[in-house]
Coordinates of C-alpha atoms and ligand atoms in Angstrom, one line a residue:
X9 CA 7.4 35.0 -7.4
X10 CA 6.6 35.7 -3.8
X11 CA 8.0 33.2 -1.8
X12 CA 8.9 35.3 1.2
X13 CA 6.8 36.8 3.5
X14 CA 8.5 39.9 5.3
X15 CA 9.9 38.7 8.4
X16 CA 12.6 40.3 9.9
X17 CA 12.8 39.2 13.3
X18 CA 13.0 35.4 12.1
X19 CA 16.6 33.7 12.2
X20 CA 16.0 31.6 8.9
X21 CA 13.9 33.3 5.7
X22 CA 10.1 33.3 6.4
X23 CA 9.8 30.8 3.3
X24 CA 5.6 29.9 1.9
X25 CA 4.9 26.4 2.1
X26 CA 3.8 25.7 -1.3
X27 CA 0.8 24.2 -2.1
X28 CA -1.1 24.4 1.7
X29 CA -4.7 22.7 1.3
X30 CA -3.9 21.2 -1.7
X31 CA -3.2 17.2 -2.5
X32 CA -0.1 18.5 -3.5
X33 CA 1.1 20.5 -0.6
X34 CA 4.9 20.2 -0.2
X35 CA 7.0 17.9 2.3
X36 CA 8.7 19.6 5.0
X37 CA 11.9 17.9 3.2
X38 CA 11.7 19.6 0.4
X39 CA 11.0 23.3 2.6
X40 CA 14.2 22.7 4.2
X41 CA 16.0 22.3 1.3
X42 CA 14.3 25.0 -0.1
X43 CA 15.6 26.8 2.9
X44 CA 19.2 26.0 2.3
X45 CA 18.9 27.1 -0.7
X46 CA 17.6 30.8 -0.1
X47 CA 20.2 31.1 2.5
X48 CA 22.8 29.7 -0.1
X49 CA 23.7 27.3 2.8
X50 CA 24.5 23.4 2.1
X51 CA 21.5 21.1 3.2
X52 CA 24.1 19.8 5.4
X53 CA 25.6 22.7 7.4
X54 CA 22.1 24.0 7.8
X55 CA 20.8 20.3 9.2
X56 CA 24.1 20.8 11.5
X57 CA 22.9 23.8 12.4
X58 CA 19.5 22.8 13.6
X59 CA 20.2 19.8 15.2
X60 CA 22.9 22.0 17.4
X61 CA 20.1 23.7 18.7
X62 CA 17.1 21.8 18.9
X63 CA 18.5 18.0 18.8
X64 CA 20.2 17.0 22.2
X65 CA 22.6 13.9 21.4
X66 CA 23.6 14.9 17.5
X67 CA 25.6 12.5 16.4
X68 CA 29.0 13.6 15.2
X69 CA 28.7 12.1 11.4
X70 CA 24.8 11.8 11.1
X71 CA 22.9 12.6 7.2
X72 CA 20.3 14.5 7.5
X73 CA 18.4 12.5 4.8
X74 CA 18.1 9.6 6.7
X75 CA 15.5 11.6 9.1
X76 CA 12.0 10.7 8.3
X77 CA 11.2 14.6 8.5
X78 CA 7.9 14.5 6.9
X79 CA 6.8 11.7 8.4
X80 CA 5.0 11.3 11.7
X81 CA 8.2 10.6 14.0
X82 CA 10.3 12.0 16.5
X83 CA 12.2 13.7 13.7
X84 CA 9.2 15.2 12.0
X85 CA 8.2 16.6 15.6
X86 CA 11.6 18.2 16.0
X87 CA 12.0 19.4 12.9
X88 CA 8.8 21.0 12.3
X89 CA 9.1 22.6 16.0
X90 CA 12.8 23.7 15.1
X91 CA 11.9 25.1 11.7
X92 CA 8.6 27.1 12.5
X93 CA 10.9 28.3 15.3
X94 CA 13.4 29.6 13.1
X95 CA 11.3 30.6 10.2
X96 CA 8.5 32.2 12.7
X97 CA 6.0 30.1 9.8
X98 CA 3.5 28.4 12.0
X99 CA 2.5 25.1 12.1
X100 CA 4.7 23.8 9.4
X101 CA 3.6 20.5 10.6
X102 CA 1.5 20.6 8.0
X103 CA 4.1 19.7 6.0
X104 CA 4.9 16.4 7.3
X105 CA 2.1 13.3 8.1
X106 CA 1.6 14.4 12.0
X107 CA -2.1 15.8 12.0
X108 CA -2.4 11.7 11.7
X109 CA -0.5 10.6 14.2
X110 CA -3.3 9.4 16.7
X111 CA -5.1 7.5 13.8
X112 CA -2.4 5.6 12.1
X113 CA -0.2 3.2 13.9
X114 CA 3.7 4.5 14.3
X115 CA 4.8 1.9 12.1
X116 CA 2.5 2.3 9.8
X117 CA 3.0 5.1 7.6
X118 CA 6.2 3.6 5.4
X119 CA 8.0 6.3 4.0
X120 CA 10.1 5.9 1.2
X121 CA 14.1 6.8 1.5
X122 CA 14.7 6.7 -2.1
X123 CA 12.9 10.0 -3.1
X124 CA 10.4 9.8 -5.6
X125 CA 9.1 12.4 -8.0
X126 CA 6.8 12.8 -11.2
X127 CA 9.1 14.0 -13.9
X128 CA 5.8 16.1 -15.2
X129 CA 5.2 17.9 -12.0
X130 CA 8.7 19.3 -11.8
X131 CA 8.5 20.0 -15.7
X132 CA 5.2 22.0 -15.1
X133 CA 7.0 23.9 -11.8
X134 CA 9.6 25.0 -14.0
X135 CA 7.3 25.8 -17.2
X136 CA 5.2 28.1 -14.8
X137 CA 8.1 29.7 -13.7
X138 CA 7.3 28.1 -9.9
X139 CA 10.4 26.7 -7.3
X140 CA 10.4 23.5 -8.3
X141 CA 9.6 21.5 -5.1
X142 CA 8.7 18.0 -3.8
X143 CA 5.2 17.3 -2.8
X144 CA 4.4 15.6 0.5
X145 CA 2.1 12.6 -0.7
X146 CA 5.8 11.7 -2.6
X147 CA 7.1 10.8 0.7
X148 CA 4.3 7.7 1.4
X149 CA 5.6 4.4 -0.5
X150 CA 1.6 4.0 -0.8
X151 CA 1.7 6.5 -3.7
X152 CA 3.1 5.3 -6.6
X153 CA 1.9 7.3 -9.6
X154 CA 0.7 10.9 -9.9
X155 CA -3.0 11.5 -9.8
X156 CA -2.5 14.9 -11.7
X157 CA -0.4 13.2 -14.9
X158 CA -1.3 9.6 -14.2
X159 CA 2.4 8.8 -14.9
X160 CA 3.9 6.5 -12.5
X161 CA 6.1 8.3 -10.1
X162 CA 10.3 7.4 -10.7
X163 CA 12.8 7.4 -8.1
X164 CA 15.8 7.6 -11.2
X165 CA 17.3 10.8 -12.8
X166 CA 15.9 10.9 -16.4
X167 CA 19.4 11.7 -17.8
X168 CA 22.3 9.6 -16.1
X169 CA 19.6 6.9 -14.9
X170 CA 21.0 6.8 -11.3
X171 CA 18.8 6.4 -8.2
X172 CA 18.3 8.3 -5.0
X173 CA 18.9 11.4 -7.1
X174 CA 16.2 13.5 -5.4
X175 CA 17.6 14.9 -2.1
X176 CA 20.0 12.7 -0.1
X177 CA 23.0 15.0 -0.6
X178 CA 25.0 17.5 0.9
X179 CA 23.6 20.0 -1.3
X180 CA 20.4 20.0 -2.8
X181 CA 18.4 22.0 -5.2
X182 CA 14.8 20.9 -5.7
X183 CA 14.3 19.2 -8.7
X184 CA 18.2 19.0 -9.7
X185 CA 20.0 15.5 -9.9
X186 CA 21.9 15.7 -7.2
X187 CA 24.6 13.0 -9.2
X188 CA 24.9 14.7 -12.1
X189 CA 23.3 17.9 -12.4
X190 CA 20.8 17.7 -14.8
X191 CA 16.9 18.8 -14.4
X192 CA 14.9 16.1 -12.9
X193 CA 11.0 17.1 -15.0
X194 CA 10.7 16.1 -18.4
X195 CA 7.6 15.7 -20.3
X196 CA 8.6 13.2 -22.2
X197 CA 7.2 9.3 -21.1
X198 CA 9.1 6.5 -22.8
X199 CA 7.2 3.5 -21.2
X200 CA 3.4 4.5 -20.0
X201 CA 4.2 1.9 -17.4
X202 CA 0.7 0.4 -16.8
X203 CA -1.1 1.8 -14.3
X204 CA -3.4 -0.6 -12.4
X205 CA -7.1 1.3 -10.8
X206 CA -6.4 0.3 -7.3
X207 CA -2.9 2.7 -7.9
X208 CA -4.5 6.0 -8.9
X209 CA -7.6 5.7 -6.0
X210 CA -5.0 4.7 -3.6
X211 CA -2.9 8.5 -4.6
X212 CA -6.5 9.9 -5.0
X213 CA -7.1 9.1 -1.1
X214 CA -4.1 9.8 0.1
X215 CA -3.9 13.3 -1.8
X216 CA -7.5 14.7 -0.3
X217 CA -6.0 13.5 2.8
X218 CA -3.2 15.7 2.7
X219 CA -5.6 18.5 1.2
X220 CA -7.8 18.1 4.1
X221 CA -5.0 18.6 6.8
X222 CA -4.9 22.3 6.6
X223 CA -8.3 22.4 7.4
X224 CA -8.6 20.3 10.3
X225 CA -10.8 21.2 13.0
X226 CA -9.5 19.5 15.8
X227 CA -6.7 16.7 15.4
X228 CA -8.1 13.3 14.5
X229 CA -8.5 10.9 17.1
X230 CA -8.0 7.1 17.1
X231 CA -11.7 6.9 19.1
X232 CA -13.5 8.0 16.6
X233 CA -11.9 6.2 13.9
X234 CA -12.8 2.5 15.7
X235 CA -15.9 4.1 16.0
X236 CA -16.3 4.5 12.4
X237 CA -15.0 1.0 11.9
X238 CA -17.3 -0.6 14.5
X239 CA -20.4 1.1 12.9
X240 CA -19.4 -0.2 9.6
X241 CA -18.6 -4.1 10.3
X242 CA -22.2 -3.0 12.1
X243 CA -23.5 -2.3 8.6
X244 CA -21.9 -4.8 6.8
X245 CA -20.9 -7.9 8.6
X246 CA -24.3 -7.7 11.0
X247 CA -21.0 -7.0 13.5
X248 CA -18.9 -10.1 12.5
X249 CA -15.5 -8.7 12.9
X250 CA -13.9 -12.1 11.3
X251 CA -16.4 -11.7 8.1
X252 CA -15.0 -7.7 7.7
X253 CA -11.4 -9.3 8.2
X254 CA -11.8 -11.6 5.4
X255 CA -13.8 -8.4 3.3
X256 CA -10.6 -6.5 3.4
X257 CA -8.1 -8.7 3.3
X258 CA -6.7 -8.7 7.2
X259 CA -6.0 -11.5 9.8
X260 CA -8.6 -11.6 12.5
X261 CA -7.1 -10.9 15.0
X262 CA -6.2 -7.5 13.7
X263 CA -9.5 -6.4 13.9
X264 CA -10.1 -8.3 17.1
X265 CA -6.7 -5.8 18.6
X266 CA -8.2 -2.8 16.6
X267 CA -11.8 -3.1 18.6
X268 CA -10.8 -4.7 22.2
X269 CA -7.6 -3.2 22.7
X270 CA -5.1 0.1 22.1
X271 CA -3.8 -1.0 18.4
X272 CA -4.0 0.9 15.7
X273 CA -4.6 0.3 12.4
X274 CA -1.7 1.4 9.8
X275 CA -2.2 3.6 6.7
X276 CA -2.5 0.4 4.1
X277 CA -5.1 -1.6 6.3
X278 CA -7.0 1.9 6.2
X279 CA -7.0 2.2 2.7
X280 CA -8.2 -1.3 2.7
X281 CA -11.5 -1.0 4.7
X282 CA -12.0 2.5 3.0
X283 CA -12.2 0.9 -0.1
X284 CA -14.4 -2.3 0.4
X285 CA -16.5 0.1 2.6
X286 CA -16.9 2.9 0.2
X287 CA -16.0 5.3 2.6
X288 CA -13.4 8.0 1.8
X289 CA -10.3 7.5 3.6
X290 CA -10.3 11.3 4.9
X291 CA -14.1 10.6 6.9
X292 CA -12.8 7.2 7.7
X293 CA -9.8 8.9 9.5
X294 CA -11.5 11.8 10.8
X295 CA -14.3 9.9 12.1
X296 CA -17.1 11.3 9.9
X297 CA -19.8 9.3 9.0
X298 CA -22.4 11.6 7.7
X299 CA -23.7 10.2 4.1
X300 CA -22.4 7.6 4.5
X301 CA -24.2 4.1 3.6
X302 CA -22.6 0.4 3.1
X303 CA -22.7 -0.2 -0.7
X304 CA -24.8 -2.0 -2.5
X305 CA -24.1 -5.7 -3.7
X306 CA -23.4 -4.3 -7.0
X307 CA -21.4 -1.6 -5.9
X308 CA -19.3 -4.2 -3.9
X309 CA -18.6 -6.0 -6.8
X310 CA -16.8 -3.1 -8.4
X311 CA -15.2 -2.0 -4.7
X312 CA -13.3 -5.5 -5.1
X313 CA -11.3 -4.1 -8.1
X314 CA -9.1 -2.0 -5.2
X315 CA -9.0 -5.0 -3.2
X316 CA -5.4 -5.5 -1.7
X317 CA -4.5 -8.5 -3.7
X318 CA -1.8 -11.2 -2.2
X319 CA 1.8 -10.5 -3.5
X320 CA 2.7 -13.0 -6.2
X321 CA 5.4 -13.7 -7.9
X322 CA 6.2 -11.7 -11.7
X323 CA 6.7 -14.3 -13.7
X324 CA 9.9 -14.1 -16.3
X325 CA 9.2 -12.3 -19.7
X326 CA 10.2 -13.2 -23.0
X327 CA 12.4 -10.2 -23.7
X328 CA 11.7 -8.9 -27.9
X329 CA 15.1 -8.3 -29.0
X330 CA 14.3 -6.8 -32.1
X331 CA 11.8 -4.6 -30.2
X332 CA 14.5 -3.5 -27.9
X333 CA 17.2 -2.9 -31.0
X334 CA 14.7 -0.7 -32.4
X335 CA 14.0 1.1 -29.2
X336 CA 17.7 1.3 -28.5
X337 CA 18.1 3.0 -32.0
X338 CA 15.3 5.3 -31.2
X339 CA 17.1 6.6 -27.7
X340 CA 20.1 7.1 -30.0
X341 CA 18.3 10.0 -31.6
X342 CA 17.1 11.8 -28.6
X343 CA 18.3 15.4 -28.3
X344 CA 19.2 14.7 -24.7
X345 CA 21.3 11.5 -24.5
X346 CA 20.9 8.8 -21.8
X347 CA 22.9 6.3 -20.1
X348 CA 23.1 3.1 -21.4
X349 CA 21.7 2.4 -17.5
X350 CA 18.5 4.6 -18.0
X351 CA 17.8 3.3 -21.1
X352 CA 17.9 -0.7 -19.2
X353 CA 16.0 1.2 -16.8
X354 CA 13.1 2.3 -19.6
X355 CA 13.0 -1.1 -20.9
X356 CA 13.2 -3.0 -18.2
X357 CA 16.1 -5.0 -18.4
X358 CA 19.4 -5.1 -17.0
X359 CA 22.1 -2.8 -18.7
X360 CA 24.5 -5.7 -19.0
X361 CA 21.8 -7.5 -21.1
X362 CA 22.0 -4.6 -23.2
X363 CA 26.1 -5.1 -23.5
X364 CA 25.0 -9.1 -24.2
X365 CA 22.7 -8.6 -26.8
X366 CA 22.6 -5.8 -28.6
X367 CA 26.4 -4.6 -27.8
X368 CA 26.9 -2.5 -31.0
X369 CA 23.9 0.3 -30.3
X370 CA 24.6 0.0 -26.7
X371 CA 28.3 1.0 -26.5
X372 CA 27.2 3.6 -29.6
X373 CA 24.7 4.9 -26.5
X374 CA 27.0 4.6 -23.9
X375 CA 30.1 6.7 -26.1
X376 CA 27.2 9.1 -27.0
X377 CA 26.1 9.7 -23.4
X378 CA 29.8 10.0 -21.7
X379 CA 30.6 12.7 -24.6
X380 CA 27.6 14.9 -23.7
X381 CA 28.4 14.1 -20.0
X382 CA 32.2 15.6 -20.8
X383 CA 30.8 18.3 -23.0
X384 CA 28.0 19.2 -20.2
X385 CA 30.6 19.1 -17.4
X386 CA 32.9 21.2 -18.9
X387 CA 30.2 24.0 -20.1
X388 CA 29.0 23.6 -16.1
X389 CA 32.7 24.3 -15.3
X390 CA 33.8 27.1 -17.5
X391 CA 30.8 29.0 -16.1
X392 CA 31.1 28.2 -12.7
X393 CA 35.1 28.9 -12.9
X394 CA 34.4 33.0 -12.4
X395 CA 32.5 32.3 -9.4
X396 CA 34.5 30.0 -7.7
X397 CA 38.2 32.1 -8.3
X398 CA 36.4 35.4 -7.2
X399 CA 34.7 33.6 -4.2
X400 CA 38.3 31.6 -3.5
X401 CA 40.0 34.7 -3.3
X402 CA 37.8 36.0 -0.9
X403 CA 37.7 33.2 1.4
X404 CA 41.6 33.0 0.9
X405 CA 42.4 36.8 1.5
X406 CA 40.3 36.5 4.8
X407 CA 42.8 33.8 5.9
X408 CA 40.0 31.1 6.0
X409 CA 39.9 27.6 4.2
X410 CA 38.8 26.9 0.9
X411 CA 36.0 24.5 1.8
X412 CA 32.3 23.5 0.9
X413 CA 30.9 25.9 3.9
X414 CA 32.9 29.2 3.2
X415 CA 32.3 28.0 -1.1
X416 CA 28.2 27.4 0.0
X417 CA 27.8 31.4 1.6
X418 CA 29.5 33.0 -1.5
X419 CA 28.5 31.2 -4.8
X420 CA 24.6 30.1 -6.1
X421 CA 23.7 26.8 -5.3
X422 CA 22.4 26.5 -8.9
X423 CA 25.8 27.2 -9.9
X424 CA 28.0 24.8 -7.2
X425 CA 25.7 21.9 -7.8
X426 CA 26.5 21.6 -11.7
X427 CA 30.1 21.0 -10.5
X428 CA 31.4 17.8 -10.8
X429 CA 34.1 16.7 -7.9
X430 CA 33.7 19.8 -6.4
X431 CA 36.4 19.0 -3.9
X432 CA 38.9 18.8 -6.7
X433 CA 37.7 21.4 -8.4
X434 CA 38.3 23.6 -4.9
X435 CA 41.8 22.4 -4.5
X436 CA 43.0 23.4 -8.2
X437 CA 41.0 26.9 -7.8
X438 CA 43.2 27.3 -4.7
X439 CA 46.0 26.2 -6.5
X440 CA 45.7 28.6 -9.4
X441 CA 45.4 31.8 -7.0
X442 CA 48.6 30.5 -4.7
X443 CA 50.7 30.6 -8.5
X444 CA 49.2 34.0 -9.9
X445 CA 49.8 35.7 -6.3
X446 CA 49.2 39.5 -8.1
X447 CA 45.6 38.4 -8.6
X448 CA 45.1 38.5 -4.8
Ligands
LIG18 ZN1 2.6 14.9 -11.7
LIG19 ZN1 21.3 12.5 -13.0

């Protein structure tokens, strides 16, 4: 694997982005965790670190995962700056949203906190013996499936079923749970959720998007865009700016602010006029027009499939109870167990409707899944334990504390992320090298 480029005079390993000028180019997030990682550094003392130097009022107790970094914000500015800085990689902005920043409005790129992933990307990472890593177009709650595996992307570890699993942590290894450990791909798809059309050209767009970026000429500019847009309600509406309103499922006035004055338009109301338009959302942003012509009637017909339709309300399912017996049975043989919470979670129900109705298989689930979970934690313990005592010697014989910092510079992060309440765990390895003093 070459990941680093020879850089000595850098402060912070010359990592390769992964994946530059492709749909599936990686998120700065996920480079600096990657980053922590080579530099067997906590996410957290090395977001502390950069923010000492680059961030002017860091708060004393602030997460680092609640900074949009690969967004188009403050914090993606700062932290791409800080990084390519430290790294001496240029324009790692290319790992956030920014090349867009004149051309989407500044609220209008909603990122989602909760860190989703496609289970089958991080499998195939792994398989080909790649870092697995998180992929920018992840970060846009616009993208909801995977245009590669067209599986619907998850936010929820595949083993112990919790959320927000991905990255917001202390310490974070791409692709591990950071709850409990466990590898986050799997190739395995329970429920082939269905996938609607409008889904998979929505991740379509936004992917070339992000492939085009590397490749940018000049940055994009919001001129050109309401250009673009005025030349096709031109085309299409014979200029009626309330007709292409109505076409693509905005109020009027929004276009009317769009056209007369300084507003722009977010990334959703692009995707709209891209698709009633025909236009790809990459030459709508960038202001390209060439070969482009409105659609025909017919064509418009089938552009109304990826029409933003109004939200409406799900309305209640009758829930199959033997169906979801049988399925409960089937999750019992699995050579992995799950959590009687990931398997609600696959069926889409609530885990205490599991308890309700079909107690006896779930509780069997639920003792299955915490005996693997004790099994698994111990294993993860007994061969972390060699690492830990000779690394707690070290730290001890220097005279320093046995904490998370001194633990993070001595011992894999592989390793000290498969252990569970690490904090105990540090205080009984400290404990056994105080009673056994001839093993200083
Ligand atoms: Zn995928
Ligand atoms: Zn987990």
């Amino acid at each position: 694997m070459m990941d680093k480029i020879k850089n000595p005079r850098s402060v912070l390993h010359a990592l390769e982005p992964i994946g530059l000028g492709t749909a599936e180019v990686e998120s700065l997030l996920s480079y600096f965790c990657r980053l922590a990682v080579s530099h067997s550094t906590s996410t957290l003392s090395l977001s502390r670190a950069v923010a000492r130097r680059f961030e002017h009022d860091v708060e004393e107790q602030f997460d680092w995962y609640h900074r949009q970094l690969s967004g188009m914000g403050e914090a993606a500015l700062t932290w791409s700056g800080a990084l390519s800085a430290l790294t001496s990689v240029p324009r790692l902005d290319r790992l956030t949203f920014l090349p867009w920043k004149d051309v989407i409005a500044q609220n209008g790129l909603p990122i989602l906190s909760n860190g989703q992933f496609c289970l089958q990307c991080l499998a195939e990472d792994q398989a080909s013996g790649r870092t697995p890593y998180f992929r920018l177009a992840w970060e846009s709650k616009l993208v909801s499936v995977c245009n590669k595996h067209r599986v619907r992307l998850t936010t929820h570890c595949p083993c112990c079923g919790k959320d927000k699993v991905r990255h917001a942590a202390a310490l974070v290894v791409p692709g591990w749970c950071t709850r409990c450990g466990a590898f986050l791909g799997s190739e395995t798809h329970d429920h082939l959720a269905n996938i609607k059309p409008v889904e998979l050209w929505r991740s379509r767009q936004i992917g070339a998007l992000l492939a085009a970026q590397d490749q940018l000429g000049e940055l994009p500019q919001r001129q050109h865009l309401i250009d673009v847009v005025r030349h096709i309600i031109e085309e299409m509406d014979g200029g009626q700016s309330a007709r292409f309103a109505k076409r693509v499922g905005v109020a009027k006035a929004t276009v009317h602010y769009w056209l007369q004055t300084d507003k722009t338009p977010t990334l959703e109301a692009c995707l709209a006029m891209a698709s009633q338009s025909g236009i790809s959302l990459t030459q709508l942003l960038t202001g390209d027009l060439h070969d482009w012509k409105p659609p025909a009637e017919g064509q418009q017909l089938a552009l109304a499939l990826f029409k933003p339709e109004p939200r409406r309300r799900v309305p209640s399912r009758e829930l199959d109870w033997g169906e979801i017996e049988h399925q409960l049975q089937r999750f019992l043989l699995l050579p992995t167990p799950i959590s009687v919470r990931e398997a609600a979670r696959r069926l889409e129900v609530e885990p205490r409707q599991l308890y309700l109705n079909s107690n006896r298989t779930a509780r069997q689930l639920g003792e299955r899944y915490m005996a693997y979970r004790k099994r698994r934690r111990q294993a993860n313990l007994n061969a972390a334990m060699p690492h830990l005592e000779a690394a707690g010697r070290e730290v001890l014989s220097e005279g320093k504390a046995l904490n998370l910092r001194e633990m993070t510079a001595r011992v894999p992060p592989q390793v000290l992320s498969s252990v569970q309440g690490l904090f105990d765990v540090l205080r009984d390895v400290q404990a056994n090298i105080e009673l056994s003093p001839n093993m200083r």
